[in-house]
Short mmCIF file of C-alpha atoms in Angstrom, two decimals:
data_model
loop_
_atom_site.label_atom_id
_atom_site.label_comp_id
_atom_site.label_asym_id
_atom_site.label_seq_id
_atom_site.Cartn_x
_atom_site.Cartn_y
_atom_site.Cartn_z
CA MET A 215 113.41 -112.09 38.42
CA ASP A 216 110.07 -111.19 40.40
CA SER A 217 110.55 -111.38 44.02
CA LYS A 218 107.14 -113.08 43.93
CA VAL A 219 108.12 -115.86 41.85
CA THR A 220 111.86 -116.35 44.02
CA SER A 221 109.18 -116.98 47.19
CA PHE A 222 107.16 -119.98 45.96
CA THR A 223 107.85 -123.45 46.79
CA LEU A 224 109.47 -125.80 44.26
CA LYS A 225 106.03 -127.56 45.12
CA GLN A 226 104.19 -124.35 44.45
CA LEU A 227 105.89 -123.96 41.36
CA VAL A 228 105.50 -127.53 40.21
CA ASN A 229 101.88 -127.26 40.77
CA VAL A 230 101.64 -125.60 37.55
CA LEU A 231 102.19 -128.37 35.40
CA ALA A 232 99.31 -130.26 36.33
CA LYS A 233 96.81 -130.44 34.11
CA SER A 234 94.19 -129.72 37.05
CA SER A 235 96.05 -126.24 37.10
CA PRO A 236 93.69 -123.07 35.70
CA PHE A 237 96.83 -122.15 34.05
CA SER A 238 96.91 -125.58 32.09
CA VAL A 239 94.60 -123.76 29.59
CA THR A 240 95.38 -120.21 27.11
CA THR A 241 92.86 -118.13 26.91
CA VAL A 242 92.18 -114.77 25.95
CA SER A 243 90.31 -112.06 28.28
CA GLU A 244 90.89 -108.39 28.87
CA HIS A 245 89.08 -108.67 32.76
CA ARG A 246 92.48 -111.03 34.02
CA LYS A 247 95.15 -109.75 35.73
CA HIS A 248 99.01 -110.76 35.36
CA ASP A 249 99.30 -112.99 37.37
CA ALA A 250 102.71 -114.17 39.06
CA PHE A 251 102.40 -118.05 37.35
CA ASP A 252 102.13 -115.67 33.92
CA ASP A 253 105.95 -115.51 34.70
CA ILE A 254 106.79 -118.77 35.16
CA LYS A 255 104.68 -120.12 32.22
CA ARG A 256 106.09 -117.51 30.65
CA TYR A 257 109.60 -118.85 31.68
CA LEU A 258 108.87 -122.35 30.43
CA TYR A 259 107.78 -121.62 26.77
CA ILE A 260 109.07 -123.42 24.28
CA GLU A 261 108.46 -122.13 20.09
CA GLN A 262 108.18 -125.19 18.19
CA ASP A 263 108.66 -125.51 14.69
CA ILE A 264 104.93 -125.30 14.24
CA GLU A 265 104.66 -122.15 15.52
CA LYS A 266 107.71 -120.53 12.78
CA GLU A 267 105.66 -122.43 10.55
CA PHE A 268 102.71 -120.25 11.40
CA ARG A 269 104.57 -116.62 12.26
CA LYS A 270 105.53 -116.87 8.47
CA ARG A 271 102.14 -117.44 7.28
CA LEU A 272 100.95 -114.81 9.34
CA THR A 273 103.17 -112.15 7.52
CA GLN A 274 102.45 -113.98 3.86
CA LEU A 275 98.27 -113.76 4.32
CA LYS A 276 96.14 -110.97 2.42
CA GLN A 277 92.46 -110.08 2.48
CA GLY A 278 89.85 -113.11 3.12
CA ASP A 279 92.66 -115.34 3.38
CA ILE A 280 91.56 -118.25 6.59
CA LEU A 281 94.84 -119.74 8.31
CA PHE A 282 93.20 -122.92 10.28
CA LEU A 283 95.23 -124.18 12.99
CA CYS A 284 94.64 -127.60 13.30
CA GLY A 285 94.90 -130.14 15.59
CA SER A 286 93.81 -131.63 19.27
CA SER A 287 93.32 -130.58 22.49
CA GLY A 288 95.86 -129.86 24.23
CA ASP A 289 98.31 -129.69 21.76
CA GLY A 290 99.07 -126.66 22.55
CA LYS A 291 97.01 -124.52 19.55
CA SER A 292 95.56 -121.70 22.57
CA GLU A 293 99.13 -120.88 23.48
CA ILE A 294 100.58 -120.32 20.07
CA LEU A 295 96.57 -117.95 18.98
CA LYS A 296 97.32 -116.10 22.35
CA ARG A 297 100.70 -115.19 22.13
CA CYS A 298 100.32 -114.06 18.04
CA HIS A 299 96.78 -113.00 19.03
CA ASP A 300 98.52 -110.15 21.41
CA GLU A 301 100.70 -109.45 18.72
CA TYR A 302 98.40 -109.02 15.36
CA LYS A 303 95.14 -108.66 17.13
CA ASN A 304 94.95 -105.34 14.99
CA GLU A 305 95.82 -107.03 11.74
CA PHE A 306 94.00 -110.31 11.83
CA TYR A 307 90.52 -111.32 13.02
CA PHE A 308 91.17 -113.58 15.95
CA HIS A 309 88.51 -117.13 16.54
CA LEU A 310 90.66 -119.00 18.48
CA ASP A 311 89.01 -121.70 19.59
CA ALA A 312 86.22 -123.43 17.21
CA THR A 313 84.32 -125.36 20.04
CA HIS A 314 83.37 -122.39 21.70
CA SER A 315 80.35 -120.11 20.56
CA PHE A 316 78.79 -116.35 20.77
CA ALA A 317 75.52 -116.85 22.83
CA PRO A 318 74.54 -119.41 24.79
CA ASP A 319 71.62 -120.77 22.21
CA GLN A 320 74.37 -120.87 19.83
CA SER A 321 75.76 -123.44 18.23
CA ALA A 322 79.88 -124.27 17.52
CA ILE A 323 78.82 -124.24 14.35
CA GLN A 324 77.04 -121.74 13.70
CA ALA A 325 79.61 -119.52 15.44
CA LEU A 326 81.86 -120.76 12.55
CA ASP A 327 79.32 -119.45 10.17
CA GLN A 328 78.83 -116.41 11.29
CA VAL A 329 83.08 -115.85 11.45
CA PHE A 330 83.03 -116.70 8.40
CA ASP A 331 80.07 -114.33 7.81
CA THR A 332 81.83 -111.48 9.61
CA ILE A 333 85.29 -112.33 7.07
CA THR A 334 83.58 -112.18 3.65
CA GLU A 335 82.39 -108.91 4.56
CA SER A 336 85.19 -107.10 5.96
CA LEU A 337 87.68 -109.32 3.96
CA GLN A 338 90.28 -108.99 6.96
CA PRO A 339 92.44 -112.20 7.33
CA LEU A 340 91.33 -115.34 9.66
CA ILE A 341 92.81 -116.82 11.94
CA LEU A 342 91.53 -120.22 12.95
CA GLY A 343 92.00 -122.80 15.96
CA ILE A 344 90.02 -125.82 15.17
CA ASN A 345 90.53 -129.66 16.49
CA VAL A 346 89.54 -131.63 13.53
CA GLY A 347 87.24 -133.99 14.34
CA MET A 348 85.04 -130.46 14.09
CA LEU A 349 86.94 -128.63 11.23
CA ALA A 350 85.12 -132.32 9.91
CA ASN A 351 81.75 -131.81 11.86
CA TYR A 352 82.02 -128.28 9.85
CA ALA A 353 82.59 -129.85 6.90
CA LYS A 354 79.27 -131.87 7.14
CA GLU A 355 77.26 -129.15 8.78
CA GLY A 356 78.08 -126.17 7.58
CA ALA A 357 75.87 -124.22 7.16
CA GLU A 358 75.29 -124.29 2.31
CA ARG A 359 76.20 -120.57 2.22
CA HIS A 360 79.91 -121.19 2.79
CA HIS A 361 79.91 -124.32 0.54
CA HIS A 362 83.33 -123.69 -0.54
CA ILE A 363 85.53 -122.92 2.05
CA LYS A 364 84.16 -126.69 3.28
CA VAL A 365 84.97 -128.51 0.30
CA LEU A 366 88.81 -126.59 0.94
CA ILE A 367 88.43 -127.92 4.26
CA ASP A 368 87.07 -131.89 3.09
CA HIS A 369 90.36 -131.61 0.74
CA PHE A 370 92.53 -130.98 3.31
CA LEU A 371 90.78 -134.01 5.11
CA GLU A 372 91.10 -136.22 2.23
CA GLN A 373 93.99 -135.14 0.63
CA GLY A 374 96.11 -133.32 3.17
CA GLN A 375 96.28 -130.47 0.69
CA GLN A 376 97.38 -128.05 3.30
CA GLU A 377 96.94 -124.63 0.96
CA ASN A 378 93.92 -123.44 -1.16
CA ASN A 379 92.78 -120.91 -2.52
CA LYS A 380 92.42 -118.59 0.17
CA CYS A 381 92.46 -121.22 2.26
CA GLN A 382 95.64 -122.57 5.14
CA PHE A 383 95.60 -125.09 6.91
CA LEU A 384 98.11 -125.85 9.41
CA ASP A 385 98.22 -129.45 11.42
CA PHE A 386 100.04 -130.42 13.92
CA GLU A 387 100.44 -133.84 12.80
CA GLN A 388 102.74 -132.70 10.00
CA TYR A 389 104.80 -130.98 13.02
CA PRO A 390 105.18 -134.38 14.72
CA LYS A 391 106.80 -134.14 19.33
CA PHE A 392 108.14 -137.39 18.28
CA TYR A 393 110.40 -138.62 16.12
CA VAL A 394 112.74 -141.13 14.71
CA ALA A 395 116.61 -139.73 15.60
CA GLU A 396 119.07 -140.06 13.41
CA ASN A 397 121.46 -140.22 16.72
CA GLN A 398 119.05 -142.98 17.77
CA THR A 399 119.03 -140.84 21.08
CA ASN A 400 117.17 -138.32 21.53
CA TYR A 401 113.64 -138.74 19.69
CA SER A 402 112.24 -135.58 20.89
CA ARG A 403 113.51 -132.20 20.42
CA PHE A 404 110.66 -130.35 22.02
CA ALA A 405 110.15 -133.03 25.08
CA LYS A 406 113.89 -132.33 25.88
CA GLN A 407 114.63 -128.69 25.85
CA LEU A 408 111.81 -128.47 27.75
CA MET A 409 113.17 -130.75 30.60
CA GLN A 410 116.52 -128.90 29.57
CA ARG A 411 115.05 -125.11 30.50
CA LEU A 412 112.56 -126.67 34.05
CA THR A 413 115.90 -127.70 35.29
CA ALA A 414 118.46 -125.58 33.98
CA PRO A 415 121.21 -124.57 37.31
CA ASN A 416 121.39 -120.54 36.72
CA SER A 417 119.61 -117.80 39.14
CA SER A 418 116.97 -117.08 36.12
CA ASN A 419 115.68 -120.38 36.91
CA PRO A 420 112.99 -120.39 39.11
CA PHE A 421 112.31 -124.45 39.96
CA TYR A 422 116.62 -124.42 40.72
CA ILE A 423 115.85 -121.33 43.06
CA ALA A 424 113.08 -123.15 44.44
CA ALA A 425 115.01 -126.45 44.68
CA LYS A 426 117.83 -125.13 46.49
CA ASN A 427 115.86 -123.06 49.05
CA ASP A 428 113.86 -125.78 49.36
CA GLU A 429 117.06 -128.15 50.49
CA GLU A 430 118.90 -125.89 51.72
CA ALA A 431 115.95 -125.53 54.08
CA LYS A 432 115.44 -129.30 54.39
CA LYS A 433 111.88 -129.64 52.67
CA ASP A 434 110.02 -131.65 50.80
CA LEU A 435 113.85 -133.31 49.88
CA ARG A 436 112.16 -136.40 47.86
CA LEU A 437 111.05 -133.79 45.01
CA VAL A 438 114.43 -132.45 45.17
CA ALA A 439 115.48 -135.48 44.81
CA ASN A 440 113.39 -135.96 41.13
CA PHE A 441 114.29 -132.57 40.68
CA ARG A 442 117.78 -133.03 40.45
CA LEU A 443 117.30 -136.39 38.71
CA LEU A 444 115.10 -134.68 35.73
CA ALA A 445 118.18 -132.33 35.49
CA ARG A 446 120.56 -135.39 34.63
CA GLU A 447 120.75 -135.30 30.67
CA SER A 448 120.77 -139.09 30.20
CA VAL A 449 117.29 -139.43 32.64
CA GLN A 450 115.53 -137.20 29.82
CA ASP A 451 116.81 -139.19 27.34
CA VAL A 452 115.39 -142.39 29.37
CA ILE A 453 112.28 -141.08 29.70
CA ILE A 454 111.57 -139.43 26.59
CA THR A 455 112.78 -142.88 24.77
CA ASN A 456 110.66 -144.17 26.42
CA LEU A 457 107.52 -141.85 25.61
CA PHE A 458 108.46 -142.33 22.10
CA LYS A 459 108.43 -146.22 21.96
CA ALA A 460 104.60 -145.17 23.48
CA ARG A 461 104.01 -143.56 20.55
CA LEU A 462 105.24 -146.40 18.24
CA LYS A 463 104.13 -149.43 19.95
CA LYS A 464 100.74 -148.32 21.51
CA ASP A 465 99.77 -144.67 18.78
CA GLN A 466 99.92 -142.89 21.92
CA PHE A 467 99.34 -139.20 20.39
CA ILE A 468 101.67 -136.58 23.19
CA THR A 469 100.26 -133.71 23.40
CA THR A 470 101.79 -130.53 24.90
CA ARG A 471 99.03 -130.47 27.92
CA ALA A 472 100.09 -134.29 28.13
CA LEU A 473 104.04 -134.10 28.78
CA LEU A 474 103.41 -131.67 31.05
CA ASP A 475 101.33 -133.50 33.81
CA LEU A 476 103.82 -136.28 32.71
CA ILE A 477 106.90 -134.18 34.67
CA HIS A 478 104.15 -133.00 36.60
CA HIS A 479 103.74 -136.21 38.19
CA LEU A 480 107.23 -137.81 37.69
CA LEU A 481 108.34 -134.65 40.58
CA LEU A 482 105.19 -135.00 42.41
CA GLY A 483 104.13 -138.29 42.52
CA GLU A 484 104.09 -141.29 45.68
CA GLY A 485 107.53 -142.50 44.55
CA TYR A 486 110.39 -141.41 43.53
CA LEU A 487 110.96 -140.21 39.45
CA SER A 488 112.17 -144.01 38.38
CA ASP A 489 109.28 -145.13 40.13
CA ASN A 490 106.62 -142.60 38.91
CA LEU A 491 107.97 -143.20 35.44
CA PHE A 492 105.69 -146.78 35.46
CA TYR A 493 103.36 -146.59 37.96
CA ALA A 494 100.78 -144.54 38.62
CA THR A 495 96.53 -144.41 39.80
CA ASP A 496 95.52 -141.68 37.15
CA ASN A 497 97.87 -140.67 34.77
CA GLU A 498 96.87 -142.57 31.57
CA LEU A 499 100.09 -141.91 29.46
CA VAL A 500 102.36 -143.79 32.23
CA GLN A 501 99.60 -146.14 31.97
CA ARG A 502 100.52 -147.04 28.43
CA LEU A 503 104.57 -146.50 29.55
CA SER A 504 104.12 -149.47 32.50
CA ASP A 505 104.00 -152.27 29.82
CA PHE A 506 107.98 -150.69 29.37
CA ASP A 507 108.68 -151.19 33.16
CA PRO A 508 112.23 -153.14 33.41
CA LEU A 509 110.93 -155.44 36.22
CA LEU A 510 109.32 -156.87 33.02
CA ASN A 511 112.71 -157.78 31.64
CA HIS A 512 113.48 -161.13 33.31
CA THR A 513 117.02 -161.57 33.02
CA LYS A 514 118.79 -164.68 35.23
CA ALA A 515 121.39 -161.42 36.62
CA LEU A 516 118.45 -159.32 37.47
CA ASP A 517 116.72 -162.36 38.49
CA GLN A 518 119.14 -163.41 40.49
CA PHE A 519 119.89 -159.61 42.08
CA VAL A 520 115.78 -159.88 42.99
CA LEU A 521 116.87 -163.43 44.60
CA ARG A 522 119.75 -161.97 46.72
CA TYR A 523 117.92 -158.55 47.96
CA GLU A 524 114.46 -160.90 48.65
CA LEU A 525 117.20 -162.74 51.03
CA GLU A 526 118.79 -159.66 52.90
CA LEU A 527 122.10 -161.58 51.32
CA PRO A 528 124.85 -159.65 52.49
CA ASP A 529 126.27 -157.55 49.37
CA PRO A 530 128.88 -155.14 50.54
CA GLU A 531 128.83 -153.03 47.25
CA LEU A 532 125.37 -152.36 47.33
CA ALA A 533 125.61 -150.93 50.84
CA ASP A 534 128.12 -148.25 49.82
CA PHE A 535 125.82 -147.75 46.18
CA LEU A 536 123.20 -147.26 48.30
CA SER A 537 125.04 -144.94 51.55
CA VAL A 538 126.23 -142.75 48.03
CA LEU A 539 122.28 -142.38 47.16
CA GLU A 540 121.61 -141.37 50.42
CA LYS A 541 123.57 -138.10 50.52
CA GLU A 542 121.14 -137.14 46.94
CA HIS A 543 118.38 -137.68 49.33
CA ILE A 544 117.68 -140.92 47.63
CA VAL A 545 117.47 -143.55 50.49
CA PHE A 546 114.86 -146.41 49.42
CA LYS A 547 112.91 -149.20 51.77
CA LYS A 548 114.04 -152.87 52.52
CA GLY A 549 112.68 -155.35 50.09
CA LYS A 550 112.32 -152.75 47.34
CA SER A 551 113.84 -154.23 44.82
CA ALA A 552 111.21 -153.08 42.49
CA SER A 553 112.38 -149.60 42.80
CA LEU A 554 115.95 -150.46 42.59
CA ILE A 555 115.77 -152.20 39.29
CA ARG A 556 113.74 -149.36 38.16
CA PHE A 557 116.45 -147.33 39.30
CA PHE A 558 119.19 -148.96 37.34
CA TYR A 559 117.14 -148.84 34.50
CA LEU A 560 116.78 -144.88 34.71
CA MET A 561 120.65 -144.15 36.09
CA ARG A 562 122.19 -146.86 33.29
CA HIS A 563 124.30 -144.45 31.03
CA GLU A 564 125.63 -142.43 34.68
CA SER A 565 128.24 -142.27 36.72
CA ILE A 566 127.24 -142.75 40.67
CA GLY A 567 129.46 -144.08 43.39
CA ASN A 568 131.23 -148.01 42.80
CA ASN A 569 128.81 -147.41 39.30
CA TYR A 570 126.84 -151.20 41.49
CA HIS A 571 123.79 -150.62 39.37
CA GLN A 572 126.20 -149.85 35.58
CA LEU A 573 126.30 -154.37 36.42
CA PHE A 574 122.80 -154.38 35.26
CA ALA A 575 122.99 -151.85 32.25
CA SER A 576 123.22 -155.21 29.06
CA ASP A 577 120.16 -155.78 30.62
CA PHE A 578 118.09 -152.79 29.65
CA ASN A 579 119.54 -152.26 26.10
CA GLU A 580 117.47 -150.73 23.48
CA GLU A 581 118.30 -152.71 20.96
CA LEU A 582 114.94 -153.21 18.96
CA LEU A 583 114.68 -149.25 18.85
CA GLU A 584 117.75 -148.86 18.00
CA LYS A 585 117.44 -151.22 14.86
CA TYR A 586 114.39 -150.46 14.25
CA SER A 587 115.38 -146.27 13.78
CA ARG A 588 118.04 -147.02 11.44
CA ILE A 589 116.35 -149.49 9.15
CA TRP A 590 113.60 -146.24 9.14
CA PHE A 591 116.49 -143.54 8.37
CA LEU A 592 117.99 -146.35 5.40
CA HIS A 593 114.28 -146.26 3.87
CA LYS A 594 114.27 -142.68 4.29
CA ASN A 595 118.00 -141.80 2.99
CA TYR A 596 118.17 -144.07 0.32
CA ASP A 597 118.97 -142.35 -2.96
CA GLY A 598 120.82 -146.43 -4.52
CA SER A 599 124.60 -146.20 -3.68
CA ASP A 600 125.78 -150.11 -2.78
CA LEU A 601 126.80 -149.17 0.73
CA LEU A 602 122.92 -148.03 2.27
CA LYS A 603 121.60 -151.07 -0.51
CA ASN A 604 123.78 -153.37 1.24
CA GLU A 605 122.37 -152.79 4.40
CA LEU A 606 119.35 -152.79 2.87
CA ARG A 607 119.80 -156.08 1.40
CA GLN A 608 120.81 -157.35 4.97
CA PHE A 609 117.10 -155.89 6.44
CA TYR A 610 115.26 -157.16 3.94
CA MET A 611 117.24 -160.91 3.23
CA ASN A 612 118.25 -162.09 6.75
CA GLU A 613 114.97 -160.90 8.76
CA PHE A 614 111.59 -159.21 7.24
CA ILE A 615 111.64 -161.28 4.13
CA ARG A 616 113.00 -164.88 5.41
CA SER A 617 110.72 -164.23 8.59
CA VAL A 618 107.72 -164.05 6.02
CA PHE A 619 108.45 -167.09 4.57
CA ASN A 620 108.98 -168.30 8.55
CA TYR A 621 105.80 -167.64 9.23
CA ALA A 622 103.64 -168.88 6.19
CA ASN A 623 105.27 -172.06 6.47
CA ARG A 624 105.21 -172.49 10.21
CA ASN A 625 102.93 -175.75 9.46
CA ALA A 626 105.04 -177.71 6.67
CA PRO A 627 108.81 -177.80 8.54
CA PHE A 628 110.09 -179.68 5.34
CA LEU A 629 109.79 -176.80 2.47
CA ARG A 630 112.92 -176.60 0.77
CA GLN A 631 114.02 -173.20 1.23
CA GLY A 632 112.24 -169.86 -1.31
CA ASP A 633 109.50 -172.58 -1.49
CA LEU A 634 105.81 -170.71 0.10
CA PHE A 635 102.83 -172.92 1.70
CA LEU A 636 100.29 -173.09 -0.38
CA GLY A 637 97.82 -175.93 1.09
CA GLU A 638 97.48 -178.52 2.29
CA PHE A 639 95.46 -182.10 1.13
CA GLY A 640 95.60 -185.05 3.32
CA SER A 641 99.41 -186.32 4.03
CA ILE A 642 100.57 -183.70 0.99
CA GLN A 643 101.50 -180.41 1.08
CA VAL A 644 101.81 -178.43 -1.65
CA ALA A 645 103.86 -174.92 -2.41
CA ALA A 646 105.91 -172.87 -5.13
CA PRO A 647 109.52 -171.40 -4.82
CA LEU A 648 109.12 -167.53 -4.85
CA SER A 649 111.95 -165.16 -5.35
CA VAL A 650 111.40 -162.48 -2.93
CA LYS A 651 113.60 -159.96 -3.26
CA PRO A 652 113.48 -156.20 -1.95
CA ASP A 653 112.05 -153.43 -4.86
CA TYR A 654 115.25 -150.73 -5.10
CA PRO A 655 113.60 -148.24 -7.45
CA GLU A 656 110.50 -148.08 -5.44
CA ILE A 657 112.73 -147.16 -2.07
CA GLN A 658 114.33 -144.96 -3.93
CA LYS A 659 111.19 -142.69 -4.64
CA LYS A 660 111.21 -141.22 -1.34
CA LYS A 661 107.92 -141.09 -0.20
CA LEU A 662 108.68 -139.97 3.56
CA PRO A 663 107.91 -141.91 6.30
CA LYS A 664 105.75 -141.58 8.63
CA SER A 665 106.99 -140.87 12.67
CA ALA A 666 105.06 -144.65 13.09
CA TYR A 667 106.57 -146.02 10.70
CA PHE A 668 108.49 -147.17 7.49
CA ASP A 669 107.31 -148.34 4.25
CA ALA A 670 108.93 -151.74 2.85
CA TYR A 671 108.52 -153.01 -0.58
CA LEU A 672 109.10 -156.14 -1.76
CA LYS A 673 108.82 -157.77 -5.59
CA PHE A 674 108.07 -160.78 -7.49
CA ASP A 675 109.82 -161.05 -10.72
CA ASN A 676 109.13 -157.39 -11.92
CA GLN A 677 105.82 -157.42 -10.11
CA SER A 678 105.89 -154.89 -6.87
CA LEU A 679 103.60 -155.70 -3.68
CA ILE A 680 101.61 -152.93 -2.70
CA PRO A 681 103.64 -151.51 -0.19
CA ILE A 682 104.10 -152.61 3.23
CA SER A 683 103.96 -150.84 6.79
CA VAL A 684 106.16 -151.23 9.51
CA SER A 685 105.62 -150.46 12.88
CA LEU A 686 107.73 -151.25 15.72
CA ASN A 687 105.64 -153.65 16.51
CA LEU A 688 105.65 -155.25 13.24
CA PHE A 689 109.39 -155.05 13.30
CA GLU A 690 109.31 -156.60 16.55
CA LEU A 691 107.64 -159.66 15.36
CA ILE A 692 109.34 -159.54 12.08
CA TYR A 693 112.07 -160.05 14.56
CA LYS A 694 111.25 -162.71 16.73
CA LEU A 695 110.16 -165.18 14.59
CA ASN A 696 113.55 -165.42 12.48
CA ARG A 697 114.40 -166.69 16.56
CA GLY A 698 112.18 -168.89 17.40
CA TYR A 699 109.00 -167.05 18.08
CA ARG A 700 105.44 -167.67 18.18
CA PRO A 701 103.58 -164.95 18.09
CA ASN A 702 99.97 -165.09 20.40
CA LYS A 703 96.91 -163.06 21.13
CA TYR A 704 98.94 -160.51 21.55
CA ASP A 705 100.68 -159.82 18.18
CA LYS A 706 97.39 -159.79 16.33
CA ASN A 707 97.29 -156.29 14.73
CA ALA A 708 100.71 -157.58 13.35
CA ILE A 709 99.80 -160.89 12.42
CA VAL A 710 97.39 -159.28 9.82
CA LEU A 711 99.88 -157.17 8.55
CA LEU A 712 101.66 -160.12 7.62
CA ASP A 713 98.69 -161.92 6.82
CA GLY A 714 98.34 -159.65 4.22
CA ILE A 715 101.57 -159.75 2.80
CA ILE A 716 101.18 -163.86 2.10
CA GLU A 717 97.93 -163.01 0.89
CA GLN A 718 99.55 -160.87 -1.80
CA MET A 719 102.64 -163.76 -2.18
CA THR A 720 99.97 -166.69 -2.54
CA GLU A 721 98.22 -165.12 -5.42
CA PHE A 722 101.22 -163.99 -7.61
CA ALA A 723 102.49 -168.27 -6.38
CA GLN A 724 99.76 -169.91 -7.76
CA SER A 725 100.06 -168.66 -11.17
CA MET A 726 103.32 -170.06 -10.97
CA SER A 727 104.66 -173.22 -13.50
CA ILE A 728 106.09 -174.80 -11.49
CA LEU A 729 104.62 -176.29 -8.31
CA ARG A 730 105.52 -178.21 -5.44
CA PHE A 731 103.93 -181.77 -3.76
CA TYR A 732 105.19 -182.46 -0.45
CA GLU A 733 104.49 -186.22 1.31
CA GLY A 734 107.11 -186.44 3.81
CA ARG A 735 110.10 -185.99 2.99
CA ASN A 736 109.40 -186.47 -0.71
CA CYS A 737 109.51 -183.76 -2.91
CA TYR A 738 107.42 -184.47 -6.99
CA GLU A 739 107.86 -181.06 -8.79
CA VAL A 740 105.42 -179.89 -11.60
CA HIS A 741 106.60 -177.98 -14.53
CA LYS A 742 103.44 -177.01 -16.50
CA ASP A 743 104.89 -176.28 -20.40
CA ASP A 744 102.63 -175.54 -23.23
CA GLY A 745 99.93 -177.12 -21.56
CA LEU A 746 101.54 -180.36 -20.78
CA PHE A 747 102.17 -180.98 -16.60
CA ILE A 748 105.49 -182.41 -16.25
CA VAL A 749 106.08 -184.21 -13.11
CA SER A 750 109.66 -185.57 -11.62
CA LYS A 751 110.88 -186.32 -7.64
CA GLY A 752 113.74 -185.51 -5.30
CA VAL A 753 114.52 -185.59 -2.06
CA VAL A 754 114.39 -182.23 0.04
#
């Protein structure tokens, strides 16, 4: 390893990760001298799946072909393009950033027109890095002489068609960094590899060497403590799980640059890593994560702990636990119960000292996310087998369909099971019996679920409903409705989806041959038979 690299402190190395660092964006420059921090970036670099596919496509390009690498700012396009540019600059024409122009008075759209003119004349394959927004702008505003390219761009944007005549589109959205994991623990292979590379305990890791040197010099010990915490695999899993929840519940798109900046904040923020994960004044991603702060879990055990700790009641086991942490350079100020609870949450799968923190492990379970992941995978892998069908049936009948009826009938508590509330006239409530079941043939068609949701399929008799996209937010609402929860304004987006389901059900129910009229606990059933209405009376 370069001796200059090993002379850096851990703080100097970690600062390379910040979005404000001059090394956060990669550009092509023939004049810039190689810097020791370039070696740091090279050490940390993790090849993504999209880069593997990108390199494969490069070998298949022919004269006049165009390969668009599409994404959003900070997702890693420039790093992939720079690496490939260095290797293939004599074989392809590279336009690394479609927001750039070749002259001060030239727009980015005009620059793209010029690039396409050049390729048309030379027939050399073109490699183009472009944001999806800019791609849409060019389709609208690009020169008419490139109409055929604009049409192909429109096809890609509207239909997701990734290969056309002479044009190929490789989109970062098709290679998400966070996804539902089959083992329900590691929701991002990329993020896990990055944190493991950063903290690997070996002599080829400049970060590890710097942390070791800083500890020996008794320098930046809180940073060293955070580095050691980040090196624990279970801590990495907790961080990744929270990021995945932000992706699912907040629709938060997490780029490579945002992830690196988050790691910078986790290590160099104002507190220990467990606090930094949920508190920041200037980190947008952490502000999203703050909604998952374990402090919001007001369980009996946690509330009692806070009360005892704030009253400074004797707790010898806690004192022993904190003394062990001091050896790891972790010292909590008195009265900081919030920091302790976050630390208990972060370390709940780790063994430390007398394991006092594990007394609260069950208060921090991720049961809902694990259930969601399981149902997501059942939809993805459903093959018609009895084993998977039985498990899916439990979700549909015991949770999904039940919650829809609970919500639809929330103002009609005396309806029979399976009746759908249609309306109210004075003291009379009108309902219709409706048999709703999972639509297994549609599930088996296996339209692959997106990383942020899966499609649920219902049917009445032989009539299928429009598929319902079930996000984690809707899944959580479904789960809570069956346990007595009443929705509020914060559930607005999920409620819109539920209302859409009920609207489809109501439209079908209104055409049924049976209606039921409820007055208190009395029920009058009306049958339509050959144009005649037959009324019978029963008791609910």
